[in-house]
PDB file of C-alpha atoms in Angstrom:
ATOM      1  CA  UNK A 216      32.206  23.011 -53.236  1.00 64.00           C
ATOM      2  CA  UNK A 217      35.059  23.516 -51.045  1.00 77.00           C
ATOM      3  CA  UNK A 218      38.063  24.995 -52.325  1.00 90.00           C
ATOM      4  CA  UNK A 219      41.568  26.086 -50.696  1.00 94.00           C
ATOM      5  CA  UNK A 220      44.483  27.548 -52.279  1.00 95.00           C
ATOM      6  CA  UNK A 221      48.172  28.511 -50.917  1.00 97.00           C
ATOM      7  CA  UNK A 222      51.225  28.334 -52.739  1.00 97.00           C
ATOM      8  CA  UNK A 223      52.786  25.680 -53.095  1.00 95.00           C
ATOM      9  CA  UNK A 224      56.490  26.540 -52.399  1.00 97.00           C
ATOM     10  CA  UNK A 225      58.134  30.064 -51.063  1.00 98.00           C
ATOM     11  CA  UNK A 226      61.944  30.622 -50.197  1.00 97.00           C
ATOM     12  CA  UNK A 227      63.271  32.811 -47.750  1.00 97.00           C
ATOM     13  CA  UNK A 228      66.519  34.131 -45.953  1.00 97.00           C
ATOM     14  CA  UNK A 229      67.024  33.431 -42.270  1.00 97.00           C
ATOM     15  CA  UNK A 230      66.090  36.983 -39.844  1.00 97.00           C
ATOM     16  CA  UNK A 231      63.799  37.730 -42.940  1.00 97.00           C
ATOM     17  CA  UNK A 232      59.892  38.246 -43.328  1.00 97.00           C
ATOM     18  CA  UNK A 233      57.711  35.957 -45.094  1.00 98.00           C
ATOM     19  CA  UNK A 234      53.973  36.154 -46.040  1.00 98.00           C
ATOM     20  CA  UNK A 235      52.184  32.923 -46.634  1.00 98.00           C
ATOM     21  CA  UNK A 236      48.630  33.800 -48.541  1.00 98.00           C
ATOM     22  CA  UNK A 237      45.709  31.593 -48.311  1.00 98.00           C
ATOM     23  CA  UNK A 238      42.308  32.188 -50.173  1.00 97.00           C
ATOM     24  CA  UNK A 239      39.217  29.652 -49.654  1.00 95.00           C
ATOM     25  CA  UNK A 240      35.710  29.064 -50.821  1.00 92.00           C
ATOM     26  CA  UNK A 241      33.915  26.934 -48.436  1.00 84.00           C
ATOM     27  CA  UNK A 242      29.945  26.181 -47.819  1.00 81.00           C
ATOM     28  CA  UNK A 243      30.375  26.826 -44.562  1.00 82.00           C
ATOM     29  CA  UNK A 244      32.891  28.670 -42.471  1.00 88.00           C
ATOM     30  CA  UNK A 245      33.748  28.539 -38.571  1.00 86.00           C
ATOM     31  CA  UNK A 246      37.078  29.582 -38.408  1.00 90.00           C
ATOM     32  CA  UNK A 247      40.675  29.745 -39.811  1.00 93.00           C
ATOM     33  CA  UNK A 248      43.431  27.790 -38.752  1.00 93.00           C
ATOM     34  CA  UNK A 249      47.183  27.912 -39.580  1.00 95.00           C
ATOM     35  CA  UNK A 250      49.512  24.494 -38.576  1.00 95.00           C
ATOM     36  CA  UNK A 251      53.076  23.906 -39.249  1.00 96.00           C
ATOM     37  CA  UNK A 252      54.494  20.804 -40.211  1.00 95.00           C
ATOM     38  CA  UNK A 253      57.825  19.351 -40.508  1.00 94.00           C
ATOM     39  CA  UNK A 254      59.013  16.978 -42.847  1.00 90.00           C
ATOM     40  CA  UNK A 255      57.690  12.922 -41.812  1.00 85.00           C
ATOM     41  CA  UNK A 256      55.390  14.793 -39.088  1.00 88.00           C
ATOM     42  CA  UNK A 257      52.255  15.384 -37.725  1.00 88.00           C
ATOM     43  CA  UNK A 258      50.984  18.931 -37.625  1.00 91.00           C
ATOM     44  CA  UNK A 259      50.711  21.280 -34.907  1.00 91.00           C
ATOM     45  CA  UNK A 260      48.425  23.887 -34.122  1.00 89.00           C
ATOM     46  CA  UNK A 261      50.192  27.919 -34.663  1.00 92.00           C
ATOM     47  CA  UNK A 262      46.669  30.181 -35.112  1.00 91.00           C
ATOM     48  CA  UNK A 263      43.749  30.334 -35.301  1.00 89.00           C
ATOM     49  CA  UNK A 264      41.017  33.774 -36.381  1.00 93.00           C
ATOM     50  CA  UNK A 265      37.403  33.693 -36.844  1.00 90.00           C
ATOM     51  CA  UNK A 266      36.753  37.487 -36.737  1.00 93.00           C
ATOM     52  CA  UNK A 267      38.489  39.598 -39.033  1.00 96.00           C
ATOM     53  CA  UNK A 268      41.747  41.239 -38.527  1.00 97.00           C
ATOM     54  CA  UNK A 269      45.184  40.210 -37.198  1.00 96.00           C
ATOM     55  CA  UNK A 270      45.985  37.569 -34.620  1.00 93.00           C
ATOM     56  CA  UNK A 271      49.656  37.995 -33.135  1.00 93.00           C
ATOM     57  CA  UNK A 272      51.402  35.376 -31.577  1.00 89.00           C
ATOM     58  CA  UNK A 273      55.542  36.389 -31.037  1.00 93.00           C
ATOM     59  CA  UNK A 274      57.250  36.076 -34.358  1.00 96.00           C
ATOM     60  CA  UNK A 275      53.742  34.610 -36.185  1.00 96.00           C
ATOM     61  CA  UNK A 276      50.911  36.442 -37.049  1.00 97.00           C
ATOM     62  CA  UNK A 277      47.896  35.445 -38.668  1.00 97.00           C
ATOM     63  CA  UNK A 278      45.178  37.782 -40.771  1.00 98.00           C
ATOM     64  CA  UNK A 279      41.983  37.270 -41.843  1.00 97.00           C
ATOM     65  CA  UNK A 280      39.255  38.676 -44.012  1.00 97.00           C
ATOM     66  CA  UNK A 281      36.144  37.133 -44.232  1.00 95.00           C
ATOM     67  CA  UNK A 282      34.266  38.952 -46.999  1.00 94.00           C
ATOM     68  CA  UNK A 283      37.453  38.377 -49.212  1.00 95.00           C
ATOM     69  CA  UNK A 284      37.626  34.756 -48.389  1.00 95.00           C
ATOM     70  CA  UNK A 285      41.489  35.624 -47.609  1.00 97.00           C
ATOM     71  CA  UNK A 286      43.882  35.223 -45.134  1.00 98.00           C
ATOM     72  CA  UNK A 287      47.678  34.778 -44.502  1.00 98.00           C
ATOM     73  CA  UNK A 288      50.291  33.753 -41.911  1.00 98.00           C
ATOM     74  CA  UNK A 289      53.322  36.446 -41.458  1.00 98.00           C
ATOM     75  CA  UNK A 290      55.948  35.309 -40.064  1.00 97.00           C
ATOM     76  CA  UNK A 291      58.999  37.292 -38.756  1.00 97.00           C
ATOM     77  CA  UNK A 292      62.427  37.080 -37.952  1.00 97.00           C
ATOM     78  CA  UNK A 293      62.899  33.650 -39.861  1.00 98.00           C
ATOM     79  CA  UNK A 294      64.838  30.932 -38.394  1.00 97.00           C
ATOM     80  CA  UNK A 295      66.376  27.837 -40.058  1.00 97.00           C
ATOM     81  CA  UNK A 296      63.867  25.705 -37.891  1.00 97.00           C
ATOM     82  CA  UNK A 297      60.932  27.944 -39.558  1.00 98.00           C
ATOM     83  CA  UNK A 298      61.385  25.358 -42.681  1.00 98.00           C
ATOM     84  CA  UNK A 299      58.260  23.433 -42.664  1.00 97.00           C
ATOM     85  CA  UNK A 300      55.170  23.186 -44.553  1.00 97.00           C
ATOM     86  CA  UNK A 301      52.470  25.389 -43.691  1.00 98.00           C
ATOM     87  CA  UNK A 302      49.100  24.375 -43.865  1.00 97.00           C
ATOM     88  CA  UNK A 303      45.971  26.678 -43.961  1.00 96.00           C
ATOM     89  CA  UNK A 304      42.367  24.699 -43.276  1.00 94.00           C
ATOM     90  CA  UNK A 305      39.227  26.289 -42.698  1.00 93.00           C
ATOM     91  CA  UNK A 306      36.393  24.542 -40.152  1.00 87.00           C
ATOM     92  CA  UNK A 307      32.888  24.439 -41.642  1.00 79.00           C
ATOM     93  CA  UNK A 308      29.653  25.350 -40.186  1.00 70.00           C
ATOM     94  CA  UNK A 309      28.278  21.979 -39.836  1.00 61.00           C
ATOM     95  CA  UNK A 310      30.381  20.266 -37.441  1.00 61.00           C
ATOM     96  CA  UNK A 311      34.312  20.358 -36.104  1.00 65.00           C
ATOM     97  CA  UNK A 312      35.268  19.476 -39.757  1.00 75.00           C
ATOM     98  CA  UNK A 313      38.485  20.695 -41.372  1.00 85.00           C
ATOM     99  CA  UNK A 314      39.355  21.035 -44.679  1.00 89.00           C
ATOM    100  CA  UNK A 315      42.881  21.772 -45.379  1.00 93.00           C
ATOM    101  CA  UNK A 316      44.618  23.510 -48.392  1.00 94.00           C
ATOM    102  CA  UNK A 317      47.436  21.971 -49.892  1.00 95.00           C
ATOM    103  CA  UNK A 318      50.323  23.278 -48.017  1.00 96.00           C
ATOM    104  CA  UNK A 319      53.126  25.889 -48.865  1.00 97.00           C
ATOM    105  CA  UNK A 320      56.915  24.305 -48.421  1.00 97.00           C
ATOM    106  CA  UNK A 321      58.571  27.485 -47.019  1.00 98.00           C
ATOM    107  CA  UNK A 322      62.541  27.253 -47.152  1.00 97.00           C
ATOM    108  CA  UNK A 323      64.534  29.365 -45.157  1.00 97.00           C
ATOM    109  CA  UNK A 324      68.205  29.952 -46.370  1.00 96.00           C
ATOM    110  CA  UNK A 325      70.926  30.987 -44.148  1.00 94.00           C
TER     111      UNK A 325
ATOM    112  CA  UNK B  86      50.964  17.799 -22.279  1.00 68.00           C
ATOM    113  CA  UNK B  87      48.068  15.510 -23.162  1.00 77.00           C
ATOM    114  CA  UNK B  88      48.772  13.881 -26.442  1.00 89.00           C
ATOM    115  CA  UNK B  89      47.123  11.733 -29.208  1.00 94.00           C
ATOM    116  CA  UNK B  90      48.548   8.583 -29.329  1.00 95.00           C
ATOM    117  CA  UNK B  91      49.221   6.451 -32.737  1.00 96.00           C
ATOM    118  CA  UNK B  92      51.075   3.522 -33.546  1.00 96.00           C
ATOM    119  CA  UNK B  93      52.682   1.809 -35.006  1.00 97.00           C
ATOM    120  CA  UNK B  94      54.447   4.501 -36.427  1.00 95.00           C
ATOM    121  CA  UNK B  95      55.717   3.116 -39.507  1.00 96.00           C
ATOM    122  CA  UNK B  96      54.530   0.266 -41.705  1.00 97.00           C
ATOM    123  CA  UNK B  97      55.766  -1.332 -44.345  1.00 97.00           C
ATOM    124  CA  UNK B  98      52.949  -3.867 -46.471  1.00 97.00           C
ATOM    125  CA  UNK B  99      53.017  -6.053 -49.515  1.00 97.00           C
ATOM    126  CA  UNK B 100      49.993  -5.385 -51.857  1.00 96.00           C
ATOM    127  CA  UNK B 101      46.854  -7.205 -51.353  1.00 97.00           C
ATOM    128  CA  UNK B 102      47.654  -7.679 -47.361  1.00 97.00           C
ATOM    129  CA  UNK B 103      45.920  -6.457 -44.696  1.00 97.00           C
ATOM    130  CA  UNK B 104      46.941  -3.395 -42.284  1.00 98.00           C
ATOM    131  CA  UNK B 105      45.875  -1.949 -39.338  1.00 97.00           C
ATOM    132  CA  UNK B 106      46.191   1.195 -37.724  1.00 97.00           C
ATOM    133  CA  UNK B 107      45.822   2.239 -33.889  1.00 97.00           C
ATOM    134  CA  UNK B 108      44.773   5.679 -32.554  1.00 97.00           C
ATOM    135  CA  UNK B 109      43.714   6.524 -28.593  1.00 96.00           C
ATOM    136  CA  UNK B 110      42.497  10.247 -28.714  1.00 95.00           C
ATOM    137  CA  UNK B 111      42.748  12.704 -25.875  1.00 93.00           C
ATOM    138  CA  UNK B 112      40.820  11.801 -22.628  1.00 91.00           C
ATOM    139  CA  UNK B 113      37.654  13.017 -22.627  1.00 88.00           C
ATOM    140  CA  UNK B 114      37.669  14.260 -26.548  1.00 90.00           C
ATOM    141  CA  UNK B 115      34.508  13.045 -28.058  1.00 89.00           C
ATOM    142  CA  UNK B 116      35.599  13.635 -31.724  1.00 90.00           C
ATOM    143  CA  UNK B 117      38.290  11.369 -33.556  1.00 94.00           C
ATOM    144  CA  UNK B 118      39.127  12.384 -36.741  1.00 94.00           C
ATOM    145  CA  UNK B 119      41.124   9.958 -39.588  1.00 97.00           C
ATOM    146  CA  UNK B 120      43.152  11.761 -42.013  1.00 96.00           C
ATOM    147  CA  UNK B 121      45.041  10.390 -45.141  1.00 97.00           C
ATOM    148  CA  UNK B 122      48.084  12.758 -46.555  1.00 95.00           C
ATOM    149  CA  UNK B 123      49.532  12.021 -49.293  1.00 94.00           C
ATOM    150  CA  UNK B 124      53.332  13.109 -49.451  1.00 90.00           C
ATOM    151  CA  UNK B 125      52.941  16.941 -50.626  1.00 88.00           C
ATOM    152  CA  UNK B 126      49.549  17.561 -49.818  1.00 91.00           C
ATOM    153  CA  UNK B 127      46.993  18.624 -46.899  1.00 93.00           C
ATOM    154  CA  UNK B 128      45.612  15.801 -44.950  1.00 94.00           C
ATOM    155  CA  UNK B 129      41.836  14.534 -46.382  1.00 94.00           C
ATOM    156  CA  UNK B 130      39.684  13.713 -44.061  1.00 93.00           C
ATOM    157  CA  UNK B 131      38.559   9.876 -44.286  1.00 96.00           C
ATOM    158  CA  UNK B 132      36.128   8.969 -41.349  1.00 96.00           C
ATOM    159  CA  UNK B 133      35.295  11.385 -38.536  1.00 93.00           C
ATOM    160  CA  UNK B 134      33.707   9.954 -35.003  1.00 94.00           C
ATOM    161  CA  UNK B 135      31.618  11.825 -32.409  1.00 91.00           C
ATOM    162  CA  UNK B 136      31.763   9.057 -29.464  1.00 93.00           C
ATOM    163  CA  UNK B 137      31.222   5.779 -30.877  1.00 94.00           C
ATOM    164  CA  UNK B 138      29.132   6.853 -33.924  1.00 94.00           C
ATOM    165  CA  UNK B 139      30.394   7.340 -37.608  1.00 94.00           C
ATOM    166  CA  UNK B 140      29.586  11.223 -38.650  1.00 90.00           C
ATOM    167  CA  UNK B 141      31.087  11.285 -41.605  1.00 90.00           C
ATOM    168  CA  UNK B 142      32.572   8.991 -44.198  1.00 94.00           C
ATOM    169  CA  UNK B 143      31.591  10.216 -47.468  1.00 91.00           C
ATOM    170  CA  UNK B 144      35.306   9.984 -48.351  1.00 92.00           C
ATOM    171  CA  UNK B 145      36.394   6.576 -47.207  1.00 96.00           C
ATOM    172  CA  UNK B 146      36.811   3.796 -49.693  1.00 95.00           C
ATOM    173  CA  UNK B 147      34.611   1.655 -48.208  1.00 94.00           C
ATOM    174  CA  UNK B 148      35.482  -1.467 -50.017  1.00 96.00           C
ATOM    175  CA  UNK B 149      39.037  -2.088 -49.254  1.00 97.00           C
ATOM    176  CA  UNK B 150      38.608   0.954 -45.547  1.00 98.00           C
ATOM    177  CA  UNK B 151      36.829   0.116 -42.500  1.00 97.00           C
ATOM    178  CA  UNK B 152      36.968   2.279 -39.126  1.00 97.00           C
ATOM    179  CA  UNK B 153      35.806   1.290 -35.939  1.00 96.00           C
ATOM    180  CA  UNK B 154      35.720   3.099 -32.596  1.00 96.00           C
ATOM    181  CA  UNK B 155      33.468   0.387 -30.465  1.00 87.00           C
ATOM    182  CA  UNK B 156      33.226   1.901 -27.023  1.00 90.00           C
ATOM    183  CA  UNK B 157      34.146   5.326 -28.097  1.00 87.00           C
ATOM    184  CA  UNK B 158      37.710   5.388 -26.893  1.00 93.00           C
ATOM    185  CA  UNK B 159      40.366   4.353 -28.800  1.00 96.00           C
ATOM    186  CA  UNK B 160      39.856   3.485 -32.784  1.00 98.00           C
ATOM    187  CA  UNK B 161      41.211   1.148 -35.488  1.00 98.00           C
ATOM    188  CA  UNK B 162      41.695   2.187 -39.280  1.00 98.00           C
ATOM    189  CA  UNK B 163      41.895  -1.059 -41.503  1.00 98.00           C
ATOM    190  CA  UNK B 164      42.986  -1.243 -44.961  1.00 98.00           C
ATOM    191  CA  UNK B 165      42.410  -4.886 -46.707  1.00 97.00           C
ATOM    192  CA  UNK B 166      43.711  -5.446 -49.489  1.00 97.00           C
ATOM    193  CA  UNK B 167      46.154  -2.602 -49.167  1.00 97.00           C
ATOM    194  CA  UNK B 168      47.179  -1.193 -52.718  1.00 97.00           C
ATOM    195  CA  UNK B 169      50.075   0.607 -53.793  1.00 97.00           C
ATOM    196  CA  UNK B 170      48.231   3.638 -53.792  1.00 96.00           C
ATOM    197  CA  UNK B 171      47.749   3.675 -50.181  1.00 97.00           C
ATOM    198  CA  UNK B 172      50.897   4.280 -49.686  1.00 97.00           C
ATOM    199  CA  UNK B 173      50.895   7.463 -47.264  1.00 96.00           C
ATOM    200  CA  UNK B 174      50.946   9.195 -43.685  1.00 96.00           C
ATOM    201  CA  UNK B 175      47.717   8.251 -41.696  1.00 97.00           C
ATOM    202  CA  UNK B 176      46.825  10.930 -38.857  1.00 97.00           C
ATOM    203  CA  UNK B 177      44.522  10.824 -36.351  1.00 97.00           C
ATOM    204  CA  UNK B 178      43.367  13.660 -34.272  1.00 94.00           C
ATOM    205  CA  UNK B 179      41.103  14.533 -31.578  1.00 92.00           C
ATOM    206  CA  UNK B 180      38.978  17.208 -30.466  1.00 86.00           C
ATOM    207  CA  UNK B 181      36.276  18.580 -27.955  1.00 77.00           C
ATOM    208  CA  UNK B 182      33.575  20.592 -28.487  1.00 68.00           C
ATOM    209  CA  UNK B 183      34.252  24.812 -28.045  1.00 62.00           C
ATOM    210  CA  UNK B 184      37.941  23.762 -28.835  1.00 56.00           C
ATOM    211  CA  UNK B 185      39.153  26.761 -30.252  1.00 62.00           C
ATOM    212  CA  UNK B 186      42.452  25.787 -31.233  1.00 57.00           C
ATOM    213  CA  UNK B 187      41.334  23.042 -33.465  1.00 73.00           C
ATOM    214  CA  UNK B 188      42.285  19.519 -33.205  1.00 83.00           C
ATOM    215  CA  UNK B 189      45.017  17.819 -31.742  1.00 89.00           C
ATOM    216  CA  UNK B 190      47.089  15.229 -34.092  1.00 93.00           C
ATOM    217  CA  UNK B 191      48.735  12.101 -33.529  1.00 94.00           C
ATOM    218  CA  UNK B 192      52.617  11.140 -34.494  1.00 92.00           C
ATOM    219  CA  UNK B 193      50.877   9.597 -37.923  1.00 95.00           C
ATOM    220  CA  UNK B 194      51.462   6.108 -39.319  1.00 96.00           C
ATOM    221  CA  UNK B 195      53.565   6.322 -42.035  1.00 95.00           C
ATOM    222  CA  UNK B 196      52.689   3.542 -44.545  1.00 97.00           C
ATOM    223  CA  UNK B 197      54.399   2.140 -47.297  1.00 97.00           C
ATOM    224  CA  UNK B 198      52.930  -0.161 -50.039  1.00 97.00           C
ATOM    225  CA  UNK B 199      55.389  -2.522 -52.002  1.00 97.00           C
TER     226      UNK B 199
END
């Protein structure tokens, strides 16, 4: 079966660092993706990991451990505009189908 | 930047009525997806097309939902009859092989069934 787990909600302060965790159990694995979704809008791509380790893109970094079925998204120097839901998604081996987690709603407070 | 076009952006319909959504993927993207996202949850796949063929529709409630992509380009998702529980955001996405960065989503259609 497919199971992706994320915390439901997180709160952090402007300027701080926050780490959003994702654990997964899927029948296949061909990459892990993080998407940002503002309320009422479509998800937008943030990062992609297929090998173990850390991928850094500006204020956002994503880490993957395939042996542990674990990833995290790290957001640095938080800004108010970072308040959004963050979706973890795994692409399976058999095609380009993605399985999405439930999303983590992040609130950035002044 | 190329976009996935969806319409309408918002739709309010009465239960038992029919409703249809339209999606035009990025030019050249062979794979097209329809997802349903209930408020507060992650997107769930309804149907996946490769060109004009259905690759996966295992989660599509076929008694009331149908999807087509006749010429392998744009696609239509239909619900008939709509039920209150169908209220959700319907997202279309497209991708091409080797697209490491995953899907490109459209802006979605927010459906409210009253």
